[in-house]
PDB file of C-alpha atoms in Angstrom:
ATOM      1  CA  ASP A 466    -177.959   2.768 151.541  1.00  0.00           C
ATOM      2  CA  GLY A 467    -180.485   1.216 153.499  1.00  0.00           C
ATOM      3  CA  ALA A 468    -182.542  -0.332 150.742  1.00  0.00           C
ATOM      4  CA  SER A 469    -183.293  -3.777 150.285  1.00  0.00           C
ATOM      5  CA  GLN A 470    -183.265  -5.425 146.691  1.00  0.00           C
ATOM      6  CA  GLU A 471    -186.276  -7.279 147.678  1.00  0.00           C
ATOM      7  CA  GLY A 472    -188.404  -4.375 148.616  1.00  0.00           C
ATOM      8  CA  ILE A 473    -190.132  -3.638 151.897  1.00  0.00           C
ATOM      9  CA  ASN A 474    -191.988  -6.713 152.409  1.00  0.00           C
ATOM     10  CA  TYR A 475    -189.139  -9.738 151.820  1.00  0.00           C
ATOM     11  CA  GLY A 476    -186.325  -7.280 152.772  1.00  0.00           C
ATOM     12  CA  GLY A 477    -188.075  -6.432 156.011  1.00  0.00           C
ATOM     13  CA  TYR A 478    -189.012 -10.021 156.562  1.00  0.00           C
ATOM     14  CA  PHE A 479    -184.917 -10.928 156.069  1.00  0.00           C
ATOM     15  CA  LEU A 480    -184.031  -7.832 158.317  1.00  0.00           C
ATOM     16  CA  SER A 481    -186.039  -8.946 161.117  1.00  0.00           C
ATOM     17  CA  TYR A 482    -184.457 -12.321 161.439  1.00  0.00           C
ATOM     18  CA  PHE A 483    -181.051 -10.924 160.290  1.00  0.00           C
ATOM     19  CA  LEU A 484    -180.892  -8.248 163.129  1.00  0.00           C
ATOM     20  CA  LYS A 485    -182.275 -11.004 165.730  1.00  0.00           C
ATOM     21  CA  THR A 486    -179.045 -13.110 164.563  1.00  0.00           C
ATOM     22  CA  LEU A 487    -176.559 -10.514 164.742  1.00  0.00           C
ATOM     23  CA  ASP A 488    -178.024  -9.096 168.244  1.00  0.00           C
ATOM     24  CA  LEU A 489    -177.731 -12.971 169.512  1.00  0.00           C
ATOM     25  CA  VAL A 490    -174.011 -13.108 168.047  1.00  0.00           C
ATOM     26  CA  ASP A 491    -173.293  -9.598 170.066  1.00  0.00           C
ATOM     27  CA  GLN A 492    -174.695 -10.904 173.151  1.00  0.00           C
ATOM     28  CA  LEU A 493    -173.374 -14.554 173.266  1.00  0.00           C
ATOM     29  CA  LEU A 494    -170.155 -13.787 171.676  1.00  0.00           C
ATOM     30  CA  GLY A 495    -169.378 -10.268 172.258  1.00  0.00           C
ATOM     31  CA  VAL A 496    -168.743  -9.676 168.505  1.00  0.00           C
ATOM     32  CA  ASP A 497    -170.856  -6.530 167.404  1.00  0.00           C
ATOM     33  CA  LEU A 498    -171.713  -6.583 163.830  1.00  0.00           C
ATOM     34  CA  ILE A 499    -174.461  -3.894 163.819  1.00  0.00           C
ATOM     35  CA  ALA A 500    -172.247  -0.937 164.709  1.00  0.00           C
ATOM     36  CA  PRO A 501    -170.116  -1.040 161.753  1.00  0.00           C
ATOM     37  CA  CYS A 502    -172.783  -1.871 159.059  1.00  0.00           C
ATOM     38  CA  GLU A 503    -173.649   1.320 157.118  1.00  0.00           C
ATOM     39  CA  PHE A 504    -176.504  -0.731 155.646  1.00  0.00           C
ATOM     40  CA  LEU A 505    -178.293  -1.110 158.908  1.00  0.00           C
ATOM     41  CA  ARG A 506    -177.487   2.710 159.820  1.00  0.00           C
ATOM     42  CA  ASN A 507    -179.569   3.791 156.899  1.00  0.00           C
ATOM     43  CA  VAL A 508    -182.424   1.472 157.138  1.00  0.00           C
ATOM     44  CA  PRO A 509    -184.645   3.991 159.133  1.00  0.00           C
ATOM     45  CA  TYR A 510    -183.983   6.521 155.894  1.00  0.00           C
ATOM     46  CA  PHE A 511    -185.237   3.862 153.592  1.00  0.00           C
ATOM     47  CA  TYR A 512    -188.223   3.046 155.724  1.00  0.00           C
ATOM     48  CA  LEU A 513    -189.054   6.761 156.103  1.00  0.00           C
ATOM     49  CA  TYR A 514    -188.741   8.081 152.772  1.00  0.00           C
ATOM     50  CA  SER A 515    -190.634   4.711 151.444  1.00  0.00           C
ATOM     51  CA  ALA A 516    -193.557   5.748 153.638  1.00  0.00           C
ATOM     52  CA  ILE A 517    -196.788   6.969 152.246  1.00  0.00           C
ATOM     53  CA  PRO A 518    -198.218   9.946 153.554  1.00  0.00           C
ATOM     54  CA  ARG A 519    -199.029   9.650 157.493  1.00  0.00           C
ATOM     55  CA  ARG A 520    -202.826  10.225 157.035  1.00  0.00           C
ATOM     56  CA  SER A 521    -203.124   7.361 154.943  1.00  0.00           C
ATOM     57  CA  TRP A 522    -201.392   4.947 157.075  1.00  0.00           C
ATOM     58  CA  SER A 523    -203.499   1.819 158.024  1.00  0.00           C
ATOM     59  CA  ASP A 524    -202.748  -0.885 160.112  1.00  0.00           C
ATOM     60  CA  ARG A 525    -202.141  -2.849 156.707  1.00  0.00           C
ATOM     61  CA  GLN A 526    -199.907  -0.293 154.868  1.00  0.00           C
ATOM     62  CA  LEU A 527    -197.382   2.427 155.792  1.00  0.00           C
ATOM     63  CA  LEU A 528    -195.242   2.183 153.025  1.00  0.00           C
ATOM     64  CA  PHE A 529    -194.841   2.185 148.885  1.00  0.00           C
ATOM     65  CA  HIS A 530    -193.685  -1.057 147.690  1.00  0.00           C
ATOM     66  CA  PHE A 531    -191.316  -1.567 144.809  1.00  0.00           C
ATOM     67  CA  GLY A 532    -189.809  -5.074 143.953  1.00  0.00           C
ATOM     68  CA  ASP A 533    -192.319  -7.953 145.181  1.00  0.00           C
ATOM     69  CA  GLY A 534    -195.329  -5.633 145.126  1.00  0.00           C
ATOM     70  CA  PHE A 535    -197.639  -7.223 147.884  1.00  0.00           C
ATOM     71  CA  PRO A 536    -200.114  -4.735 149.129  1.00  0.00           C
ATOM     72  CA  SER A 537    -199.360  -4.601 152.855  1.00  0.00           C
ATOM     73  CA  ASP A 538    -196.427  -4.480 155.153  1.00  0.00           C
ATOM     74  CA  TRP A 539    -196.387  -7.649 156.852  1.00  0.00           C
ATOM     75  CA  ALA A 540    -192.729  -7.842 158.533  1.00  0.00           C
ATOM     76  CA  PRO A 541    -191.751  -5.949 161.605  1.00  0.00           C
ATOM     77  CA  SER A 542    -189.873  -2.837 161.053  1.00  0.00           C
ATOM     78  CA  PRO A 543    -186.367  -3.039 162.492  1.00  0.00           C
ATOM     79  CA  ASP A 544    -186.653   0.538 164.152  1.00  0.00           C
ATOM     80  CA  ARG A 545    -186.482  -0.162 167.876  1.00  0.00           C
ATOM     81  CA  ILE A 546    -183.136  -2.356 167.859  1.00  0.00           C
ATOM     82  CA  ILE A 547    -181.391   0.145 165.259  1.00  0.00           C
ATOM     83  CA  ALA A 548    -182.696   3.153 167.337  1.00  0.00           C
ATOM     84  CA  SER A 549    -180.961   1.937 170.468  1.00  0.00           C
ATOM     85  CA  ARG A 550    -178.170   0.461 168.535  1.00  0.00           C
ATOM     86  CA  PHE A 551    -177.212   3.662 166.645  1.00  0.00           C
ATOM     87  CA  GLN A 552    -179.079   5.989 169.394  1.00  0.00           C
ATOM     88  CA  SER A 553    -181.123   7.381 166.358  1.00  0.00           C
ATOM     89  CA  GLY A 554    -183.828   9.633 167.471  1.00  0.00           C
ATOM     90  CA  LEU A 555    -185.108   9.396 163.936  1.00  0.00           C
ATOM     91  CA  ALA A 556    -185.550   5.790 164.022  1.00  0.00           C
ATOM     92  CA  GLN A 557    -187.069   6.069 167.468  1.00  0.00           C
ATOM     93  CA  TRP A 558    -189.773   8.867 165.879  1.00  0.00           C
ATOM     94  CA  LEU A 559    -190.333   6.076 163.339  1.00  0.00           C
ATOM     95  CA  ALA A 560    -190.834   3.127 165.372  1.00  0.00           C
ATOM     96  CA  ASP A 561    -193.450   5.286 167.664  1.00  0.00           C
ATOM     97  CA  GLU A 562    -195.381   6.607 164.864  1.00  0.00           C
ATOM     98  CA  THR A 563    -195.561   3.068 163.376  1.00  0.00           C
ATOM     99  CA  GLU A 564    -196.557   1.483 166.569  1.00  0.00           C
ATOM    100  CA  LYS A 565    -199.296   4.573 167.033  1.00  0.00           C
ATOM    101  CA  GLN A 566    -200.976   3.315 163.749  1.00  0.00           C
ATOM    102  CA  ALA A 567    -200.080  -0.458 163.169  1.00  0.00           C
ATOM    103  CA  GLY A 568    -200.061  -1.495 166.737  1.00  0.00           C
ATOM    104  CA  PRO A 569    -197.178  -3.005 168.699  1.00  0.00           C
ATOM    105  CA  GLU A 570    -197.472  -6.584 166.994  1.00  0.00           C
ATOM    106  CA  LYS A 571    -196.246  -4.972 163.639  1.00  0.00           C
ATOM    107  CA  HIS A 572    -192.993  -4.181 165.608  1.00  0.00           C
ATOM    108  CA  GLY A 573    -192.631  -7.648 167.084  1.00  0.00           C
ATOM    109  CA  ALA A 574    -193.469  -6.013 170.443  1.00  0.00           C
ATOM    110  CA  ALA A 575    -191.764  -8.592 172.909  1.00  0.00           C
ATOM    111  CA  LEU A 576    -188.282  -7.903 171.444  1.00  0.00           C
ATOM    112  CA  ASN A 577    -189.040  -4.025 171.659  1.00  0.00           C
ATOM    113  CA  LEU A 578    -189.044  -4.701 175.467  1.00  0.00           C
ATOM    114  CA  LEU A 579    -185.675  -5.653 175.201  1.00  0.00           C
ATOM    115  CA  TRP A 580    -184.621  -3.089 172.527  1.00  0.00           C
ATOM    116  CA  LEU A 581    -186.535  -0.005 173.789  1.00  0.00           C
ATOM    117  CA  ASP A 582    -184.276   2.760 174.826  1.00  0.00           C
ATOM    118  CA  PRO A 583    -186.784   4.887 176.760  1.00  0.00           C
ATOM    119  CA  ALA A 584    -183.960   7.616 177.134  1.00  0.00           C
ATOM    120  CA  LEU A 585    -183.825   8.301 173.732  1.00  0.00           C
ATOM    121  CA  SER A 586    -185.805  11.232 172.489  1.00  0.00           C
ATOM    122  CA  PRO A 587    -187.799  10.558 169.207  1.00  0.00           C
ATOM    123  CA  ALA A 588    -186.701  13.100 166.637  1.00  0.00           C
ATOM    124  CA  PRO A 589    -189.242  13.761 163.808  1.00  0.00           C
ATOM    125  CA  PRO A 590    -188.031  14.125 160.117  1.00  0.00           C
ATOM    126  CA  THR A 591    -188.998  17.846 159.768  1.00  0.00           C
ATOM    127  CA  SER A 592    -185.146  18.765 159.143  1.00  0.00           C
ATOM    128  CA  LEU A 593    -184.613  16.386 156.709  1.00  0.00           C
ATOM    129  CA  PRO A 594    -184.388  16.890 152.969  1.00  0.00           C
ATOM    130  CA  THR A 595    -187.643  16.106 151.253  1.00  0.00           C
ATOM    131  CA  ALA A 596    -186.169  14.204 148.532  1.00  0.00           C
ATOM    132  CA  ARG A 597    -183.598  11.358 148.760  1.00  0.00           C
ATOM    133  CA  HIS A 598    -181.775   9.364 146.250  1.00  0.00           C
ATOM    134  CA  PHE A 599    -181.057   5.678 147.374  1.00  0.00           C
ATOM    135  CA  LYS A 600    -178.050   5.141 144.866  1.00  0.00           C
ATOM    136  CA  ASP A 601    -177.618   1.260 145.175  1.00  0.00           C
ATOM    137  CA  GLN A 602    -181.152   0.548 143.846  1.00  0.00           C
ATOM    138  CA  ASP A 603    -181.511   3.950 142.131  1.00  0.00           C
ATOM    139  CA  LEU A 604    -184.601   4.483 144.191  1.00  0.00           C
ATOM    140  CA  PHE A 605    -185.769   8.543 144.353  1.00  0.00           C
ATOM    141  CA  PHE A 606    -188.074   9.621 146.522  1.00  0.00           C
ATOM    142  CA  MET A 607    -189.563  13.153 146.680  1.00  0.00           C
ATOM    143  CA  ARG A 608    -192.244  14.623 148.897  1.00  0.00           C
ATOM    144  CA  SER A 609    -193.697  18.100 149.365  1.00  0.00           C
ATOM    145  CA  ASP A 610    -193.099  18.168 153.013  1.00  0.00           C
ATOM    146  CA  TRP A 611    -193.114  15.936 156.157  1.00  0.00           C
ATOM    147  CA  SER A 612    -196.341  16.705 157.589  1.00  0.00           C
ATOM    148  CA  GLY A 613    -198.147  13.641 157.144  1.00  0.00           C
ATOM    149  CA  GLN A 614    -200.503  15.092 154.339  1.00  0.00           C
ATOM    150  CA  GLU A 615    -197.972  15.459 151.705  1.00  0.00           C
ATOM    151  CA  ALA A 616    -197.681  14.542 148.447  1.00  0.00           C
ATOM    152  CA  VAL A 617    -195.048  11.890 147.635  1.00  0.00           C
ATOM    153  CA  CYS A 618    -193.603  10.508 144.362  1.00  0.00           C
ATOM    154  CA  GLY A 619    -191.288   7.417 144.480  1.00  0.00           C
ATOM    155  CA  PHE A 620    -189.385   6.389 141.219  1.00  0.00           C
ATOM    156  CA  LYS A 621    -187.293   3.431 140.786  1.00  0.00           C
ATOM    157  CA  CYS A 622    -184.805   3.227 137.766  1.00  0.00           C
ATOM    158  CA  GLY A 623    -181.979   0.823 138.767  1.00  0.00           C
ATOM    159  CA  PRO A 624    -181.051  -2.686 138.190  1.00  0.00           C
ATOM    160  CA  HIS A 625    -183.093  -5.315 139.793  1.00  0.00           C
ATOM    161  CA  SER A 626    -180.538  -6.617 142.342  1.00  0.00           C
ATOM    162  CA  GLY A 627    -178.966  -3.128 142.727  1.00  0.00           C
ATOM    163  CA  HIS A 628    -175.622  -1.942 141.713  1.00  0.00           C
ATOM    164  CA  ARG A 629    -173.751  -3.460 144.231  1.00  0.00           C
ATOM    165  CA  GLY A 630    -175.229  -7.053 143.238  1.00  0.00           C
ATOM    166  CA  LEU A 631    -174.570  -6.656 139.698  1.00  0.00           C
ATOM    167  CA  ARG A 632    -170.871  -5.844 140.544  1.00  0.00           C
ATOM    168  CA  HIS A 633    -170.522  -9.021 142.936  1.00  0.00           C
ATOM    169  CA  TYR A 634    -173.014 -11.989 141.814  1.00  0.00           C
ATOM    170  CA  ASN A 635    -173.937 -13.550 138.461  1.00  0.00           C
ATOM    171  CA  HIS A 636    -177.042 -14.984 139.620  1.00  0.00           C
ATOM    172  CA  GLU A 637    -180.311 -13.821 140.948  1.00  0.00           C
ATOM    173  CA  ILE A 638    -179.772 -12.765 144.717  1.00  0.00           C
ATOM    174  CA  GLY A 639    -183.149 -12.091 146.147  1.00  0.00           C
ATOM    175  CA  GLY A 640    -184.952 -15.937 146.394  1.00  0.00           C
ATOM    176  CA  GLY A 641    -186.937 -14.707 143.563  1.00  0.00           C
ATOM    177  CA  HIS A 642    -188.225 -11.964 145.033  1.00  0.00           C
ATOM    178  CA  MET A 643    -187.019  -9.392 142.707  1.00  0.00           C
ATOM    179  CA  HIS A 644    -188.622  -7.823 139.908  1.00  0.00           C
ATOM    180  CA  PRO A 645    -187.006  -5.975 136.570  1.00  0.00           C
ATOM    181  CA  ASP A 646    -189.293  -3.066 137.380  1.00  0.00           C
ATOM    182  CA  ALA A 647    -186.989  -0.179 136.774  1.00  0.00           C
ATOM    183  CA  GLY A 648    -189.210   2.653 135.352  1.00  0.00           C
ATOM    184  CA  THR A 649    -191.684   2.265 138.108  1.00  0.00           C
ATOM    185  CA  ILE A 650    -193.202   5.284 139.406  1.00  0.00           C
ATOM    186  CA  LEU A 651    -195.633   5.431 142.586  1.00  0.00           C
ATOM    187  CA  LEU A 652    -197.682   8.499 143.610  1.00  0.00           C
TER     188      LEU A 652
END
C-alpha cells in the first residue's frame, strides 16, 4: 500500500537506493521490476497523506514520522522516478511542491535530470478523499481539506512490521528501525 514499516526516514532511505537499483536493472538488463510493483505505485499516496500541512513545511520537515521518529526528513523522495514510470500527475505535483520548499537536493537533483518527465502535467490532490487507511501498517490519516492550511490527524494501530511482515517472517525485518508504536496519534 506504499507505507514502509520503517517509517518515512529509513523507509525513504531504502526506497531511494532500491529505485536506483531497479532503474539500473531495467536499463542494463531490460527487466522492468518497477511497473508491476503495486507498493511503488502507491508510495506517492503514502507520502502525500503523511504530509503535514504545506504551510508548516520547512526545509527539514514535510512529513509526519511514525516508526523511527527522527524529527526531520533526510532521505530523498522517490516522486520523480515514480511520476515518470507510472505517469502519475500526483507524484509529479508532490515532487514539484516538495522541491519548492525543501530544495532540489532533497530530491536527488542529479537523478531528477534523468527521471523528470517535463510533458507530465502535475495533478494536485484536490479531488482525492481527505482520509485514507493504509491497511498493511494500519495507518490512518484524515485531514480537513487539501488547502495547505488544513488540520491533519494521523493514527497508527497496526503491528510494527505490518500485517504482511507478520505473516511471512518470524523476525524483525526493518533493521532495528521499527517501533511497537501502535496507538500513536499525531496532530
